[in-house]
mmCIF file of C-alpha atoms in Angstrom:
data_model
loop_
_atom_site.group_PDB
_atom_site.id
_atom_site.type_symbol
_atom_site.label_atom_id
_atom_site.label_comp_id
_atom_site.label_asym_id
_atom_site.label_seq_id
_atom_site.Cartn_x
_atom_site.Cartn_y
_atom_site.Cartn_z
ATOM 1 C CA UNK A 105 -23.914 0.815 40.675
ATOM 2 C CA UNK A 106 -26.117 -2.234 40.346
ATOM 3 C CA UNK A 107 -27.066 -3.656 36.989
ATOM 4 C CA UNK A 108 -30.028 -5.442 38.536
ATOM 5 C CA UNK A 109 -33.357 -5.097 36.789
ATOM 6 C CA UNK A 110 -35.125 -6.084 39.986
ATOM 7 C CA UNK A 111 -34.064 -7.722 43.237
ATOM 8 C CA UNK A 112 -34.835 -10.953 45.063
ATOM 9 C CA UNK A 113 -36.909 -9.064 47.614
ATOM 10 C CA UNK A 114 -38.984 -7.571 44.776
ATOM 11 C CA UNK A 115 -40.025 -11.085 43.728
ATOM 12 C CA UNK A 116 -41.134 -11.772 47.289
ATOM 13 C CA UNK A 117 -43.156 -8.547 47.520
ATOM 14 C CA UNK A 118 -44.558 -8.347 43.973
ATOM 15 C CA UNK A 119 -45.546 -11.997 43.522
ATOM 16 C CA UNK A 120 -45.762 -13.523 47.005
ATOM 17 C CA UNK A 121 -47.813 -16.516 45.857
ATOM 18 C CA UNK A 122 -45.297 -17.424 43.129
ATOM 19 C CA UNK A 123 -42.426 -16.829 45.546
ATOM 20 C CA UNK A 124 -44.052 -19.121 48.126
ATOM 21 C CA UNK A 125 -44.681 -21.842 45.539
ATOM 22 C CA UNK A 126 -41.067 -21.869 44.342
ATOM 23 C CA UNK A 127 -39.808 -21.752 47.913
ATOM 24 C CA UNK A 128 -42.033 -24.699 48.875
ATOM 25 C CA UNK A 129 -40.770 -26.747 45.930
ATOM 26 C CA UNK A 130 -37.219 -25.905 46.983
ATOM 27 C CA UNK A 131 -37.748 -27.382 50.435
ATOM 28 C CA UNK A 132 -39.242 -30.784 49.614
ATOM 29 C CA UNK A 133 -36.055 -32.664 48.697
ATOM 30 C CA UNK A 134 -34.392 -31.940 52.027
ATOM 31 C CA UNK A 135 -37.639 -32.636 53.893
ATOM 32 C CA UNK A 136 -37.729 -36.009 52.115
ATOM 33 C CA UNK A 137 -34.292 -36.828 53.525
ATOM 34 C CA UNK A 138 -31.861 -36.020 50.739
ATOM 35 C CA UNK A 139 -28.501 -34.800 51.992
ATOM 36 C CA UNK A 140 -28.289 -31.008 52.317
ATOM 37 C CA UNK A 141 -24.685 -30.880 51.084
ATOM 38 C CA UNK A 142 -25.578 -32.883 47.979
ATOM 39 C CA UNK A 143 -28.525 -30.602 47.258
ATOM 40 C CA UNK A 144 -26.276 -27.546 47.522
ATOM 41 C CA UNK A 145 -23.800 -29.060 45.051
ATOM 42 C CA UNK A 146 -26.528 -29.597 42.455
ATOM 43 C CA UNK A 147 -27.799 -26.056 43.017
ATOM 44 C CA UNK A 148 -24.308 -24.701 42.410
ATOM 45 C CA UNK A 149 -23.950 -26.724 39.209
ATOM 46 C CA UNK A 150 -27.317 -25.694 37.755
ATOM 47 C CA UNK A 151 -26.643 -22.065 38.646
ATOM 48 C CA UNK A 152 -23.265 -22.217 36.886
ATOM 49 C CA UNK A 153 -24.885 -23.615 33.750
ATOM 50 C CA UNK A 154 -27.702 -21.065 33.822
ATOM 51 C CA UNK A 155 -25.449 -18.103 34.568
ATOM 52 C CA UNK A 156 -27.373 -17.017 37.661
ATOM 53 C CA UNK A 157 -24.920 -15.002 39.751
ATOM 54 C CA UNK A 158 -27.333 -14.560 42.666
ATOM 55 C CA UNK A 159 -28.102 -18.264 43.028
ATOM 56 C CA UNK A 160 -24.493 -19.299 42.463
ATOM 57 C CA UNK A 161 -23.212 -17.028 45.226
ATOM 58 C CA UNK A 162 -26.122 -17.875 47.532
ATOM 59 C CA UNK A 163 -25.522 -21.624 47.245
ATOM 60 C CA UNK A 164 -21.750 -21.303 47.549
ATOM 61 C CA UNK A 165 -22.326 -19.494 50.849
ATOM 62 C CA UNK A 166 -24.894 -22.109 51.926
ATOM 63 C CA UNK A 167 -22.462 -24.909 51.063
ATOM 64 C CA UNK A 168 -19.712 -23.307 53.101
ATOM 65 C CA UNK A 169 -22.085 -22.933 56.063
ATOM 66 C CA UNK A 170 -22.958 -26.643 55.798
ATOM 67 C CA UNK A 171 -19.280 -27.618 55.818
ATOM 68 C CA UNK A 172 -18.911 -28.692 52.190
ATOM 69 C CA UNK A 173 -15.156 -28.867 51.556
ATOM 70 C CA UNK A 174 -13.798 -25.894 49.609
ATOM 71 C CA UNK A 175 -12.282 -28.211 46.988
ATOM 72 C CA UNK A 176 -15.713 -29.596 46.143
ATOM 73 C CA UNK A 177 -17.277 -26.161 45.903
ATOM 74 C CA UNK A 178 -14.429 -24.866 43.749
ATOM 75 C CA UNK A 179 -14.414 -27.888 41.447
ATOM 76 C CA UNK A 180 -18.144 -28.454 40.853
ATOM 77 C CA UNK A 181 -17.811 -27.057 37.320
ATOM 78 C CA UNK A 182 -15.279 -29.795 36.464
ATOM 79 C CA UNK A 183 -16.655 -32.612 38.609
ATOM 80 C CA UNK A 184 -15.975 -35.238 35.921
ATOM 81 C CA UNK A 185 -12.263 -34.419 35.936
ATOM 82 C CA UNK A 186 -11.473 -34.706 39.649
ATOM 83 C CA UNK A 187 -11.647 -37.415 42.327
ATOM 84 C CA UNK A 188 -13.339 -35.315 45.059
ATOM 85 C CA UNK A 189 -16.883 -36.442 44.201
ATOM 86 C CA UNK A 190 -18.486 -39.701 45.302
ATOM 87 C CA UNK A 191 -20.402 -41.928 42.861
ATOM 88 C CA UNK A 192 -23.677 -40.621 44.355
ATOM 89 C CA UNK A 193 -22.594 -36.994 43.897
ATOM 90 C CA UNK A 194 -21.480 -37.738 40.338
ATOM 91 C CA UNK A 195 -24.844 -39.297 39.543
ATOM 92 C CA UNK A 196 -26.651 -36.287 41.026
ATOM 93 C CA UNK A 197 -24.497 -33.831 39.085
ATOM 94 C CA UNK A 198 -24.993 -35.738 35.816
ATOM 95 C CA UNK A 199 -28.762 -35.805 36.484
ATOM 96 C CA UNK A 200 -28.695 -32.069 37.209
ATOM 97 C CA UNK A 201 -26.887 -31.283 33.977
ATOM 98 C CA UNK A 202 -29.254 -33.461 31.931
ATOM 99 C CA UNK A 203 -32.321 -31.767 33.435
ATOM 100 C CA UNK A 204 -30.849 -28.275 33.185
ATOM 101 C CA UNK A 205 -29.857 -28.551 29.529
ATOM 102 C CA UNK A 206 -32.795 -30.487 28.103
ATOM 103 C CA UNK A 207 -31.976 -30.087 24.412
ATOM 104 C CA UNK A 208 -31.106 -33.764 24.083
ATOM 105 C CA UNK A 209 -33.421 -35.090 26.769
ATOM 106 C CA UNK A 210 -32.148 -37.406 29.477
ATOM 107 C CA UNK A 211 -30.091 -40.262 28.084
ATOM 108 C CA UNK A 212 -30.572 -43.856 29.160
ATOM 109 C CA UNK A 213 -26.981 -43.782 30.437
ATOM 110 C CA UNK A 214 -27.610 -40.821 32.770
ATOM 111 C CA UNK A 215 -30.909 -42.340 33.916
ATOM 112 C CA UNK A 216 -29.175 -45.657 34.687
ATOM 113 C CA UNK A 217 -26.387 -43.880 36.570
ATOM 114 C CA UNK A 218 -28.872 -41.903 38.673
ATOM 115 C CA UNK A 219 -31.097 -44.950 39.234
ATOM 116 C CA UNK A 220 -28.106 -46.941 40.478
ATOM 117 C CA UNK A 221 -27.393 -44.361 43.198
ATOM 118 C CA UNK A 222 -30.901 -43.177 44.130
ATOM 119 C CA UNK A 223 -34.106 -45.021 44.916
ATOM 120 C CA UNK A 224 -37.145 -44.210 42.767
ATOM 121 C CA UNK A 225 -38.471 -41.936 45.500
ATOM 122 C CA UNK A 226 -35.113 -40.214 46.017
ATOM 123 C CA UNK A 227 -34.771 -39.615 42.288
ATOM 124 C CA UNK A 228 -38.193 -37.960 42.196
ATOM 125 C CA UNK A 229 -37.148 -35.636 45.012
ATOM 126 C CA UNK A 230 -33.762 -34.990 43.404
ATOM 127 C CA UNK A 231 -35.647 -34.051 40.250
ATOM 128 C CA UNK A 232 -37.794 -31.656 42.279
ATOM 129 C CA UNK A 233 -34.626 -30.003 43.635
ATOM 130 C CA UNK A 234 -33.234 -29.590 40.120
ATOM 131 C CA UNK A 235 -36.561 -28.190 38.916
ATOM 132 C CA UNK A 236 -36.650 -25.742 41.825
ATOM 133 C CA UNK A 237 -33.152 -24.363 41.309
ATOM 134 C CA UNK A 238 -33.764 -24.031 37.585
ATOM 135 C CA UNK A 239 -36.892 -22.025 38.403
ATOM 136 C CA UNK A 240 -34.964 -19.760 40.797
ATOM 137 C CA UNK A 241 -32.256 -19.367 38.131
ATOM 138 C CA UNK A 242 -34.836 -18.182 35.599
ATOM 139 C CA UNK A 243 -35.899 -15.385 37.935
ATOM 140 C CA UNK A 244 -32.390 -14.512 39.128
ATOM 141 C CA UNK A 245 -30.893 -14.416 35.640
ATOM 142 C CA UNK A 246 -33.854 -12.609 34.055
ATOM 143 C CA UNK A 247 -33.834 -9.854 36.661
ATOM 144 C CA UNK A 248 -30.076 -9.923 37.336
ATOM 145 C CA UNK A 249 -30.542 -10.134 41.075
ATOM 146 C CA UNK A 250 -27.553 -8.795 42.964
ATOM 147 C CA UNK A 251 -25.588 -11.681 44.502
ATOM 148 C CA UNK A 252 -25.613 -11.759 48.301
ATOM 149 C CA UNK A 253 -22.538 -10.339 49.956
ATOM 150 C CA UNK A 254 -20.236 -12.576 51.918
ATOM 151 C CA UNK A 255 -20.520 -11.695 55.597
ATOM 152 C CA UNK A 256 -17.240 -10.518 57.083
ATOM 153 C CA UNK A 257 -15.819 -12.710 59.805
ATOM 154 C CA UNK A 258 -16.645 -11.219 63.172
ATOM 155 C CA UNK A 259 -19.300 -8.901 61.725
ATOM 156 C CA UNK A 260 -22.019 -9.193 64.323
ATOM 157 C CA UNK A 261 -25.372 -7.509 64.080
ATOM 158 C CA UNK A 262 -25.091 -4.103 65.705
#
């Protein structure tokens, strides 16, 4: 039995203009040239922080499909403690955390770290990606969307 209050597809059908706007915002960072694997890592981290099961599962599956190593996916929650993440990934994850938990604002240290790894333009688009996943998380967590199922290996469309 599902504990969902509504489903992802309900958002699409009930508020198609809002759905389209959030979806469009979600696409701009990759269109601007930011690495797809990096974007998936930040989406996983924000979704962990926000407790959005749907988005967390969705972006884990997306990361796997893009070839993100399993160790990175499994260790995103403790990225500071392990060597698997590059300086650029670390800067993006720190930026994501600062923008996801805004209670203290964004420190000069986190801004300097992100600015050292990303151009001004890239940082704007990274910020748009963080804003987009936080928006999705608000919907997914509020309505308790059911996480997508992992497709079984060899399960072809009948």
